[in-house]
Tab-separated table of C-alpha atoms and ligand atoms in Angstrom:
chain	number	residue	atom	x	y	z
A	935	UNK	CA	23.878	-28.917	-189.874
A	936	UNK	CA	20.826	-26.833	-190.024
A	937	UNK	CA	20.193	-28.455	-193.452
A	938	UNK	CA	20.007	-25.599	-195.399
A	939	UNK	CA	17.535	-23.452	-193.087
A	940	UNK	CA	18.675	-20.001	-191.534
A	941	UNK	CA	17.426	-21.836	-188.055
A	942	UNK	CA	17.294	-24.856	-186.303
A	943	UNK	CA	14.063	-23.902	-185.770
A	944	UNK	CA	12.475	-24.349	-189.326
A	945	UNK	CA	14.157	-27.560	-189.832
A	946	UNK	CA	12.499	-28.714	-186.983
A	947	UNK	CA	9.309	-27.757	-187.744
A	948	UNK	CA	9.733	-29.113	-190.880
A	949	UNK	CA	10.435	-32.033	-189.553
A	950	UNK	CA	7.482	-32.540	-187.820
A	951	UNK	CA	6.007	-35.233	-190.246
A	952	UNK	CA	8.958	-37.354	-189.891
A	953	UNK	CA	9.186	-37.052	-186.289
A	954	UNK	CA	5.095	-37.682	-186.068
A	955	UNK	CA	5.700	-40.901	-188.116
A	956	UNK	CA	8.659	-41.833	-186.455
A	957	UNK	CA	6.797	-41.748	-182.921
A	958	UNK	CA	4.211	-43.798	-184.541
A	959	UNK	CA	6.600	-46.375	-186.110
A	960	UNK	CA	6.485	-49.839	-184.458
A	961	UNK	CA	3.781	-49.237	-182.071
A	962	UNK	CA	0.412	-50.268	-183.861
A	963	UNK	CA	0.104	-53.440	-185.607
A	964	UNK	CA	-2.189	-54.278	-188.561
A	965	UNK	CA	-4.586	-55.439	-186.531
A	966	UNK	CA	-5.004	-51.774	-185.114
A	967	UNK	CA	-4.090	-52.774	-181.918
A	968	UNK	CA	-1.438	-50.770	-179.778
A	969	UNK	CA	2.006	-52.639	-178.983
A	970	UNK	CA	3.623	-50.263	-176.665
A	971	UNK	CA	6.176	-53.461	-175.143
A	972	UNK	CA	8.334	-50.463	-173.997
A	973	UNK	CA	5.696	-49.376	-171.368
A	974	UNK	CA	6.838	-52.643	-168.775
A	975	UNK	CA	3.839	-51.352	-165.913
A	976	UNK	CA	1.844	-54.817	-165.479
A	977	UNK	CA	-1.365	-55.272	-167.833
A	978	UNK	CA	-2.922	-56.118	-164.403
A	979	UNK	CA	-1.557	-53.155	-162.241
A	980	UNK	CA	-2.734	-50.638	-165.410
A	981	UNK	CA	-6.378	-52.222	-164.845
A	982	UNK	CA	-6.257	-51.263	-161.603
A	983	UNK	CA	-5.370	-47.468	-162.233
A	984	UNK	CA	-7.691	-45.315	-160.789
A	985	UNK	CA	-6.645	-41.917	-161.458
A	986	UNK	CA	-4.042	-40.264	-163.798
A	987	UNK	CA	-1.513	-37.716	-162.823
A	988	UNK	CA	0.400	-36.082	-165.223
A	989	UNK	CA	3.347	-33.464	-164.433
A	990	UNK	CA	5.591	-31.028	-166.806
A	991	UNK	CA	6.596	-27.796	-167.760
A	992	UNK	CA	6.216	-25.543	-170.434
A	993	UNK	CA	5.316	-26.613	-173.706
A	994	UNK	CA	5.489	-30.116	-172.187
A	995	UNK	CA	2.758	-29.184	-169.804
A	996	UNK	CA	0.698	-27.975	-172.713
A	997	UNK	CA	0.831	-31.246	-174.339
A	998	UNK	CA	-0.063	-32.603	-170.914
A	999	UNK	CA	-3.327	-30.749	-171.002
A	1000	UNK	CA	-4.127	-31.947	-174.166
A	1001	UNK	CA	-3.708	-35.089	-172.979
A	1002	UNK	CA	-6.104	-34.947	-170.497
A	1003	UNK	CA	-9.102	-34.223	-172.685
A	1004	UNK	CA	-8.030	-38.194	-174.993
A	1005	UNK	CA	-7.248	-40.426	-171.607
A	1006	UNK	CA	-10.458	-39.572	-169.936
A	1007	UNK	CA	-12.664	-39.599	-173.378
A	1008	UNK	CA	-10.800	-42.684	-173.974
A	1009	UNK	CA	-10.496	-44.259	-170.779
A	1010	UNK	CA	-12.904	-42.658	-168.585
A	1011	UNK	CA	-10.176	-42.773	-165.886
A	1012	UNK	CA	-9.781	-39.115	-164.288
A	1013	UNK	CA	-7.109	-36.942	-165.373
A	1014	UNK	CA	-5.084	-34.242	-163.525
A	1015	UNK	CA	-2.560	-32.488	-165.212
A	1016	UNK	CA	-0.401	-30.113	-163.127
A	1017	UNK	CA	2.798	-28.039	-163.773
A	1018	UNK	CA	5.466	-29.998	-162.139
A	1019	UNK	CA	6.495	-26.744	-160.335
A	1020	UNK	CA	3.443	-26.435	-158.061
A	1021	UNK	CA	2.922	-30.427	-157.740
A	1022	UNK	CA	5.259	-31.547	-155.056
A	1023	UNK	CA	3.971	-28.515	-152.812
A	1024	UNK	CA	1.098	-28.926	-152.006
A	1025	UNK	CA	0.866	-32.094	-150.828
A	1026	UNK	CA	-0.882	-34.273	-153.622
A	1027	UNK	CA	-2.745	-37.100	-153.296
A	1028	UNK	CA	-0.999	-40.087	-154.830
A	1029	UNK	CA	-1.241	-44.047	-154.041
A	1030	UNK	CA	-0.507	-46.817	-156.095
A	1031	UNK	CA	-3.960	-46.874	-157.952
A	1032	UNK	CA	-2.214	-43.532	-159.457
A	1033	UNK	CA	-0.423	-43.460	-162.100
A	1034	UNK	CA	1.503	-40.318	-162.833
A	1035	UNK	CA	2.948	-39.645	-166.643
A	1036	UNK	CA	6.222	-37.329	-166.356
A	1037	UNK	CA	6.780	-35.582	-169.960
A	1038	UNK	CA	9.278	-34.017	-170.977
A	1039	UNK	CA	11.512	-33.464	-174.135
A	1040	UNK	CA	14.988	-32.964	-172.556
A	1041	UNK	CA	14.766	-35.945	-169.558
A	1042	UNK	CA	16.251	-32.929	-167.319
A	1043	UNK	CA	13.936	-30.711	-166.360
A	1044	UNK	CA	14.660	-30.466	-162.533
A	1045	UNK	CA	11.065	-29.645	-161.442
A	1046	UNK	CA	9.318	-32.578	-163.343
A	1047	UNK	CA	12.139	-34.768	-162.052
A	1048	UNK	CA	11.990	-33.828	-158.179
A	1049	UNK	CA	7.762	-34.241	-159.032
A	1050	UNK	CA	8.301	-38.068	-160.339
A	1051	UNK	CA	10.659	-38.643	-157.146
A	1052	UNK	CA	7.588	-37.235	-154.926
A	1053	UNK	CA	5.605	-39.443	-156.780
A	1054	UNK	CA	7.538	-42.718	-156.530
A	1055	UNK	CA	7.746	-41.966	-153.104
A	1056	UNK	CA	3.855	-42.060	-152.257
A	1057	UNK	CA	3.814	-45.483	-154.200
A	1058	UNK	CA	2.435	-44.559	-157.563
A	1059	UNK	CA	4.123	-45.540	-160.479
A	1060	UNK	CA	5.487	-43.297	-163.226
A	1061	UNK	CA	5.740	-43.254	-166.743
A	1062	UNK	CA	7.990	-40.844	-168.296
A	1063	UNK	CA	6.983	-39.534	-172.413
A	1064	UNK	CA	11.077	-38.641	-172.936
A	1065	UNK	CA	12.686	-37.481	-176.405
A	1066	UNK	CA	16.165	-38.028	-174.862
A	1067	UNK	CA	17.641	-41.634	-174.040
A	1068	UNK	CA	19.025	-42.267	-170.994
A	1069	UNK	CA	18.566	-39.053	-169.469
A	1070	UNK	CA	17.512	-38.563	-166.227
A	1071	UNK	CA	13.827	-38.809	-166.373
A	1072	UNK	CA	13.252	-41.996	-167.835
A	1073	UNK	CA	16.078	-43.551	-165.747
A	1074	UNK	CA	14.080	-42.526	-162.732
A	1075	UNK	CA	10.678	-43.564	-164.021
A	1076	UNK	CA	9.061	-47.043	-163.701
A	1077	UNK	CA	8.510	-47.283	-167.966
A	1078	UNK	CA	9.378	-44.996	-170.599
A	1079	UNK	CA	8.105	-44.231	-174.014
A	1080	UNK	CA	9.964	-42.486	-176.383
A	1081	UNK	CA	9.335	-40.140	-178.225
A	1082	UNK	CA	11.125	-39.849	-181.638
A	1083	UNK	CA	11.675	-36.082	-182.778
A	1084	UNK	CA	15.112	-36.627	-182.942
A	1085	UNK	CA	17.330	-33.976	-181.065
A	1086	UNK	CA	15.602	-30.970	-180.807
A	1087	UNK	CA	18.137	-27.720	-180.555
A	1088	UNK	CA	16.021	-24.487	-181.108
A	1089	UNK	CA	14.799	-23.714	-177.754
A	1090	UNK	CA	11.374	-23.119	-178.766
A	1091	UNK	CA	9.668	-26.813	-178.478
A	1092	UNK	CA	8.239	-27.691	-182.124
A	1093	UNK	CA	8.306	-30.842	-183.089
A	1094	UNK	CA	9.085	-32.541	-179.535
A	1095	UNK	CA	5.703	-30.918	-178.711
A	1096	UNK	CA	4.222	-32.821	-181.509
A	1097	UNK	CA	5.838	-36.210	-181.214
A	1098	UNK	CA	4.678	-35.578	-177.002
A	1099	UNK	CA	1.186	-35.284	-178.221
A	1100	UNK	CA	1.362	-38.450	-180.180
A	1101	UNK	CA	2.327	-39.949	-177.295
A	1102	UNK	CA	0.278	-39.098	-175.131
A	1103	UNK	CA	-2.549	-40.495	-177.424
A	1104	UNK	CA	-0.611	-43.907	-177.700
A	1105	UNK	CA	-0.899	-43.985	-174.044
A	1106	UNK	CA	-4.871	-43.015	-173.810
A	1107	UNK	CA	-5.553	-45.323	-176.077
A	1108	UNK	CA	-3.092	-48.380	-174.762
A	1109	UNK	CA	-4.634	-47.824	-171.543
A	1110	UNK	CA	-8.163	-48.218	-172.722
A	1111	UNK	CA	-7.122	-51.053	-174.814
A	1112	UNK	CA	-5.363	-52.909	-171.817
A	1113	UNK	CA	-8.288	-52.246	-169.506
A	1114	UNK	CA	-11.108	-52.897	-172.291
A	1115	UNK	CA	-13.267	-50.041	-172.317
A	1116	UNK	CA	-15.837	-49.983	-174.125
A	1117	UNK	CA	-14.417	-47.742	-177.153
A	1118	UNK	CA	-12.855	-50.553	-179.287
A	1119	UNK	CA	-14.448	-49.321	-182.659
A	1120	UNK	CA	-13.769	-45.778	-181.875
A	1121	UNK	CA	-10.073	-46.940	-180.774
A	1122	UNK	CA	-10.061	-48.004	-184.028
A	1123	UNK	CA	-11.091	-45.350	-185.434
A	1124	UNK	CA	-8.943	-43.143	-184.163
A	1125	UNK	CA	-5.568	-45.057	-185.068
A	1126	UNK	CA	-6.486	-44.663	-188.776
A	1127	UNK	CA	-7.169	-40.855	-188.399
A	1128	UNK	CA	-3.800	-41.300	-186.333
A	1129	UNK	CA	-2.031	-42.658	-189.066
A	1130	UNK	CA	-3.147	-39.842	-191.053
A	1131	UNK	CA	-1.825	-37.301	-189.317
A	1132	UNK	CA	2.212	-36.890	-190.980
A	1133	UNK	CA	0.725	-36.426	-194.271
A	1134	UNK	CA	-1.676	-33.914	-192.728
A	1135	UNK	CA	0.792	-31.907	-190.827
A	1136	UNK	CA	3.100	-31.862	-194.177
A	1137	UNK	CA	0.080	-30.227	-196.222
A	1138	UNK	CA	-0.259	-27.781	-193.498
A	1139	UNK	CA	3.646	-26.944	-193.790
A	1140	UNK	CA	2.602	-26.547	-197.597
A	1141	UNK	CA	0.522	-23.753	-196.961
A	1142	UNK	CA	2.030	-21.537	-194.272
A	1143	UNK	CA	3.336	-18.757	-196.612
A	1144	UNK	CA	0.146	-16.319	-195.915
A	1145	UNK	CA	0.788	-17.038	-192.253
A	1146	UNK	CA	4.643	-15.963	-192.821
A	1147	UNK	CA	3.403	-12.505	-194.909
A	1148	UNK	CA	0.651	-11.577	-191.631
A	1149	UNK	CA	3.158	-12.390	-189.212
A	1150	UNK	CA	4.928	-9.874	-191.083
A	1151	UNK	CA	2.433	-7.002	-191.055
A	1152	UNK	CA	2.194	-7.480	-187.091
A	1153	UNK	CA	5.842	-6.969	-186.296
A	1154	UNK	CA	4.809	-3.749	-184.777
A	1155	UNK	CA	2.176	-5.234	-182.602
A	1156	UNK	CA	2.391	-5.157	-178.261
A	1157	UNK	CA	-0.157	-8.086	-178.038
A	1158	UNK	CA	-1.624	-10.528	-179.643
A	1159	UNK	CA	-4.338	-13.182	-177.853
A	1160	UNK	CA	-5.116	-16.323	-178.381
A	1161	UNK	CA	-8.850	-17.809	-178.052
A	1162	UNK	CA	-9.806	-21.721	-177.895
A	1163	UNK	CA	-12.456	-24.295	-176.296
A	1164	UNK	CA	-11.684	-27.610	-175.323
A	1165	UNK	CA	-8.292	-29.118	-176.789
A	1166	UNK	CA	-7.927	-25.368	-178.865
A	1167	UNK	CA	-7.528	-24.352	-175.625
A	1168	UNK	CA	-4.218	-25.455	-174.822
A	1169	UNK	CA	-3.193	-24.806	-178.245
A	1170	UNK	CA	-4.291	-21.212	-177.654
A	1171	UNK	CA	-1.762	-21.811	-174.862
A	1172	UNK	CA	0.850	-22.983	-176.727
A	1173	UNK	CA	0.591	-20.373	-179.596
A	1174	UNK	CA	1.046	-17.734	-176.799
A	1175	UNK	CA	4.140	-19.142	-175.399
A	1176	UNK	CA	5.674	-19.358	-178.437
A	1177	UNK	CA	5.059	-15.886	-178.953
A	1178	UNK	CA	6.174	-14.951	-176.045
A	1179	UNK	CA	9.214	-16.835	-175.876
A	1180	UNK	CA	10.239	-15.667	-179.816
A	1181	UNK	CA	8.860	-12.240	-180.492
A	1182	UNK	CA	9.216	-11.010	-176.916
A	1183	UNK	CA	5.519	-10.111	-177.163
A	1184	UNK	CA	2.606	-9.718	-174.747
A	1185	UNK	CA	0.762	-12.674	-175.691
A	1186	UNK	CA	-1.819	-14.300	-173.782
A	1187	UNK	CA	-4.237	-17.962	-174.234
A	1188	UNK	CA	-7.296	-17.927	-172.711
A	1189	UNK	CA	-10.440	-20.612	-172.540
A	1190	UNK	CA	-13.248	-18.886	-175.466
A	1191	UNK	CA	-15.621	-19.235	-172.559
A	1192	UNK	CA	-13.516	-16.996	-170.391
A	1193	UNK	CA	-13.973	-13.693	-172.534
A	1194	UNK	CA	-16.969	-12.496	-170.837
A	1195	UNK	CA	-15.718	-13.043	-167.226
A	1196	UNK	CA	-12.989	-10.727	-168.193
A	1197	UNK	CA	-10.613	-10.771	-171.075
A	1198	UNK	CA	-12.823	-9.090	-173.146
A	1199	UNK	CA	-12.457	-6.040	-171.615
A	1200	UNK	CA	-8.714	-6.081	-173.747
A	1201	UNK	CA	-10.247	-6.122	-177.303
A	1202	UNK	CA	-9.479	-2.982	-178.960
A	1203	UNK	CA	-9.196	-1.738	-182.277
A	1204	UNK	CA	-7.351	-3.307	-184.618
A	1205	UNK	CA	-5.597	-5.844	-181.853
A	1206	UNK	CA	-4.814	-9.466	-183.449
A	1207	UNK	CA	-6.851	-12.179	-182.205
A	1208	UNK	CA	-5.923	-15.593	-183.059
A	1209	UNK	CA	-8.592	-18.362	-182.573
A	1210	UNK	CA	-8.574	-21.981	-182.977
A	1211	UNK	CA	-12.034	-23.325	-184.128
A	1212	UNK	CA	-12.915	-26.567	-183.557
A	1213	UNK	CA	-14.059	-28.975	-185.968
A	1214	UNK	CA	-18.006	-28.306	-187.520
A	1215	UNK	CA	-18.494	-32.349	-187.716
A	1216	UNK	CA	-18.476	-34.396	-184.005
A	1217	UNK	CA	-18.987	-31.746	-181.440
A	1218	UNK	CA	-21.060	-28.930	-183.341
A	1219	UNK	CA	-21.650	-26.993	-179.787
A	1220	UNK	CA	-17.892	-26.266	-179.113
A	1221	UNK	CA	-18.070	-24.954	-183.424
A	1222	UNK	CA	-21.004	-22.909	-182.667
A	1223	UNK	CA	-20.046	-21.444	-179.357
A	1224	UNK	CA	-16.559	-20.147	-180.842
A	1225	UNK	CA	-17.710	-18.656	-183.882
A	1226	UNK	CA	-20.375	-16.751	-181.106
A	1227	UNK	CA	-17.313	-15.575	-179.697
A	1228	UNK	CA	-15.676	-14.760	-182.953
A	1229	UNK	CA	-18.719	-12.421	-183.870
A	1230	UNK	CA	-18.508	-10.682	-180.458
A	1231	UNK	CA	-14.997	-9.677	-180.800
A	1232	UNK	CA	-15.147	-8.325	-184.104
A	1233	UNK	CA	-17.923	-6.619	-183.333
A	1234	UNK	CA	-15.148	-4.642	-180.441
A	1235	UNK	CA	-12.490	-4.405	-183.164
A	1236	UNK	CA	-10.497	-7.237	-183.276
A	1237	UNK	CA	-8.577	-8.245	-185.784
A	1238	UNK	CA	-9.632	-12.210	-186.555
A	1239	UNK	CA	-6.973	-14.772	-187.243
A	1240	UNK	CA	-9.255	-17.933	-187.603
A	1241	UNK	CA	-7.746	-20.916	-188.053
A	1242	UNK	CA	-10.216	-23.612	-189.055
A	1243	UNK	CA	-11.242	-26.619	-190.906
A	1244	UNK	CA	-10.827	-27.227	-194.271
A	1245	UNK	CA	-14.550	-26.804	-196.122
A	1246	UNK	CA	-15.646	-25.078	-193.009
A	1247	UNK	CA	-17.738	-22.287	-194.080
A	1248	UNK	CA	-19.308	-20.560	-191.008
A	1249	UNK	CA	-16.567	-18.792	-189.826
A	1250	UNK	CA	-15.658	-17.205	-193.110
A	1251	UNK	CA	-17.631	-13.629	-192.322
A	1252	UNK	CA	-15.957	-13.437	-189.851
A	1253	UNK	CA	-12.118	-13.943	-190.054
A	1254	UNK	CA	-10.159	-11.088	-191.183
A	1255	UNK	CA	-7.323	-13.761	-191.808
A	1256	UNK	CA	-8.222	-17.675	-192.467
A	1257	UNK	CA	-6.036	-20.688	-191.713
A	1258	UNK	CA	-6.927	-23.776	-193.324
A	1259	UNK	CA	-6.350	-26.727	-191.668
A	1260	UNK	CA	-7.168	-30.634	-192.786
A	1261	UNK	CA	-10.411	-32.039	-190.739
A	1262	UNK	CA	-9.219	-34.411	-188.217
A	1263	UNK	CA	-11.058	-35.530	-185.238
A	1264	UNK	CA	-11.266	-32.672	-182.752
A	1265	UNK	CA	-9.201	-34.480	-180.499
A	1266	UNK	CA	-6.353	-34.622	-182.892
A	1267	UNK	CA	-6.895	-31.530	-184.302
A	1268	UNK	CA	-3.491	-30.122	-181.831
A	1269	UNK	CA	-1.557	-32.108	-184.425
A	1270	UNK	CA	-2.394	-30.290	-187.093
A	1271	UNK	CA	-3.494	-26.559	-185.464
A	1272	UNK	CA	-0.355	-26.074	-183.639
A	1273	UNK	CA	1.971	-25.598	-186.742
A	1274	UNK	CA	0.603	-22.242	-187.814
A	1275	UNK	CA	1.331	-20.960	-184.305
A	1276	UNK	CA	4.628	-21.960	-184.179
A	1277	UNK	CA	5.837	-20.694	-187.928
A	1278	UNK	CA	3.807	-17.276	-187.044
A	1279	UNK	CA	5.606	-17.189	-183.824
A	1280	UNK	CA	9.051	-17.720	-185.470
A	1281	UNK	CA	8.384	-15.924	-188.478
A	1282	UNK	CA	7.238	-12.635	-185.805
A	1283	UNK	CA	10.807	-12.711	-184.050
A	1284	UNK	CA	12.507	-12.700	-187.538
A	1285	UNK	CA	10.891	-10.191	-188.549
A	1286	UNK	CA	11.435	-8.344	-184.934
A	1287	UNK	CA	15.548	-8.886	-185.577
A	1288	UNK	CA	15.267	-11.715	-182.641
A	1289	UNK	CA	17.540	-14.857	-182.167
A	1290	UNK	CA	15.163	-17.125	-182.842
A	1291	UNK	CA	16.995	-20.539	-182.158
A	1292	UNK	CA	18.478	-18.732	-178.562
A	1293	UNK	CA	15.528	-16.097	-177.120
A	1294	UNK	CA	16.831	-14.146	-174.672
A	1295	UNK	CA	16.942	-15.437	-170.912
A	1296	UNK	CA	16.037	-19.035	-172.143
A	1297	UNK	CA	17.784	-22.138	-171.637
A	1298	UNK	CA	16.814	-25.383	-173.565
A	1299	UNK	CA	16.649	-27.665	-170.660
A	1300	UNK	CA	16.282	-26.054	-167.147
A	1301	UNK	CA	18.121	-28.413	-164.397
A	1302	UNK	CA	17.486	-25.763	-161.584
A	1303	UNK	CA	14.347	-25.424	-160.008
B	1442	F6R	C1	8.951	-23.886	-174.807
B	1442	F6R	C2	9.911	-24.779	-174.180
B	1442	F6R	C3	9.853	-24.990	-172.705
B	1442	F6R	C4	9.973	-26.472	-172.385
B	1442	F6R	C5	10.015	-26.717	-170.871
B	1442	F6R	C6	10.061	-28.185	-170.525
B	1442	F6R	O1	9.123	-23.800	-176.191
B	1442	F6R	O2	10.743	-25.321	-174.860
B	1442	F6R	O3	8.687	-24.457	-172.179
B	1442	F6R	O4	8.881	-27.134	-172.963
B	1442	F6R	O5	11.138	-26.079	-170.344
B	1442	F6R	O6	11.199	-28.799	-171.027
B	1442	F6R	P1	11.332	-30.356	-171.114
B	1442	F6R	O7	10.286	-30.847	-172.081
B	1442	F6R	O8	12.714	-30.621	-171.614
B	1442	F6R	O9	11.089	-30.911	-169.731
């Protein structure tokens, strides 16, 4: 059943091209125009959607965050994204102009659930991003659209993470489409880069055996951190958790801009530091502000894990360790960046003697708050 792999795990990130395609399948027509049918809010109550809410947990939340950056470039519509744990609280402000976007892999996570109740409640509406039918998340929300990883069994999140992410930028981009903002050649645009993407994420899969081999040379590393701007930011997030969750190691993401207000006082000698660089092309500042940051912490020791554009030359004096990844659009580049985190991250507890498919403590879907 694990089709030939020692885990659940690498099938399922090996998946991940399938399961990208898969959650693509059906939903854009040749025109280039989205067809989400499945989403049953009202053209003319989306129109009137003034602010977004999304709610989740974990590596759900992550995608969530992601998410955030493509609905309001996309939509202009605001964006909050808050972990489902801390939502229901503190009293948020919710109305039907709200729409609030539940994700989740499992359909049971009892925070994000008891959130979307909360939610309904105040009169908003709620679309749940799901990877399990008929659980009870989408039963509970007002639409649902699927995700299509297939079952997911490792506990680690791979390629439900993914197929969440592709979701999420169905949704930006249905909603601007639906409300006609002004982006239509750029929505364009980005569905062909979107339709890219499988094929990109396989010839990243292609290429992880360096990332395998340093994974291996750390396995007697305490901490490793993780450094990104923008959407690399959450994926610095992501990449932590998985470490965390896999090699039981100190692992921490934080925003590139953040090092001088404090995290810099960790660097050290010799401590990994994995950074996710931002595409050269489109927004050059974010490029040139991270590879800034890359110089500083080598300059205090650290030991660079870049990963980085394809043909991207600046950063090259300054990783100790490149990862290549294809040029996509930085708001897609998640798709594509995430993968190296999650084989070093399972390739790291391996080599640590860990369970990887069942880490210690964890449960794959938490129904207790
Ligand atoms: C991390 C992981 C968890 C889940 C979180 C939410 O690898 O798997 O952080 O992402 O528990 O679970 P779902 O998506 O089922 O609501």
């Amino acid at each position: 059943e694990k089709g030939g792999y020692d885990y659940f795990m690498l099938k399922e990130i090996a998946e991940q091209p399938k399961a990208v395609a898969d959650t693509l399948l059906g939903r854009i027509d040749a025109s280039g125009s989205l067809t989400l049918d499945e989403v049953r809010i009202p053209g003319s109550v989306l129109r009137e959607v003034d602010k977004v809410v999304i709610v989740a947990c974990g590596t759900a939340f992550h995608a969530g965050l992601i998410a955030k950056y493509a609905i309001e470039h996309w939509t202009r519509i605001p964006c909050e994204v808050e972990l489902a744990s801390e939502f229901r609280y503190r009293d948020p402000i919710l109305d039907p102009g709200t729409l609030v976007i539940a994700i989740s892999q499992s359909g049971e996570t009892m925070d994000t659930l008891m959130a979307l109740r909360h939610a309904r409640e105040q009169g908003s509406k709620v679309l749940a991003i799901c990877n399990t039918n008929g659980s009870t998340i989408p039963r509970e929300s007002d639409a649902v659209l699927y995700t299509h990883a297939g079952p997911e069994v490792a506990v680690a999140s791979t390629k439900a993470f993914l197929t969440q992410l592709v979701a999420c930028y169905l949704v930006a981009l249905y909603l601007g489409q639906v409300r006609g903002t002004k982006w239509g050649d750029e929505i364009h645009a980005v569905v062909r880069d979107l339709a890219k993407i499988a094929d990109q994420v396989e010839r990243v899969l292609e290429t992880m055996e360096p990332v395998r081999e340093l994974a291996r040379s750390l396995a007697d590393k305490d901490t490793v951190l993780f450094l990104g701007r923008h959407v690399g930011y959450p994926v610095a997030l992501e990449g932590a958790l998985k470490l965390k969750e896999l090699a039981y190691m100190h692992a921490e993401g934080f925003a590139a801009g953040e090092l001088k207000h404090g995290p810099i006082a960790l660097i050290e000698d010799d401590l990994p530091v994995v950074v996710v660089v931002p595409s050269p092309r489109g927004r050059s500042v974010l490029h040139d502000k991270i590879v800034s940051n890359i110089q500083e912490i080598r300059a205090r020791g650290a030991r660079t894990i870049v990963i980085a554009e394809e043909g991207d030359e600046t950063v090259v004096p300054y990783a100790d360790h490149l990862i290549r990844v294809p040029a996509t659009p930085t708001l897609l580049q998640p798709l594509v960046a995430t993968v190296p985190l999650q084989v070093f991250a399972c390739e790291l507890a391996t080599a640590r003697g860990n369970e990887v498919d069942q880490p210690r403590n964890l449960a794959k879907s938490v129904t207790v708050e």
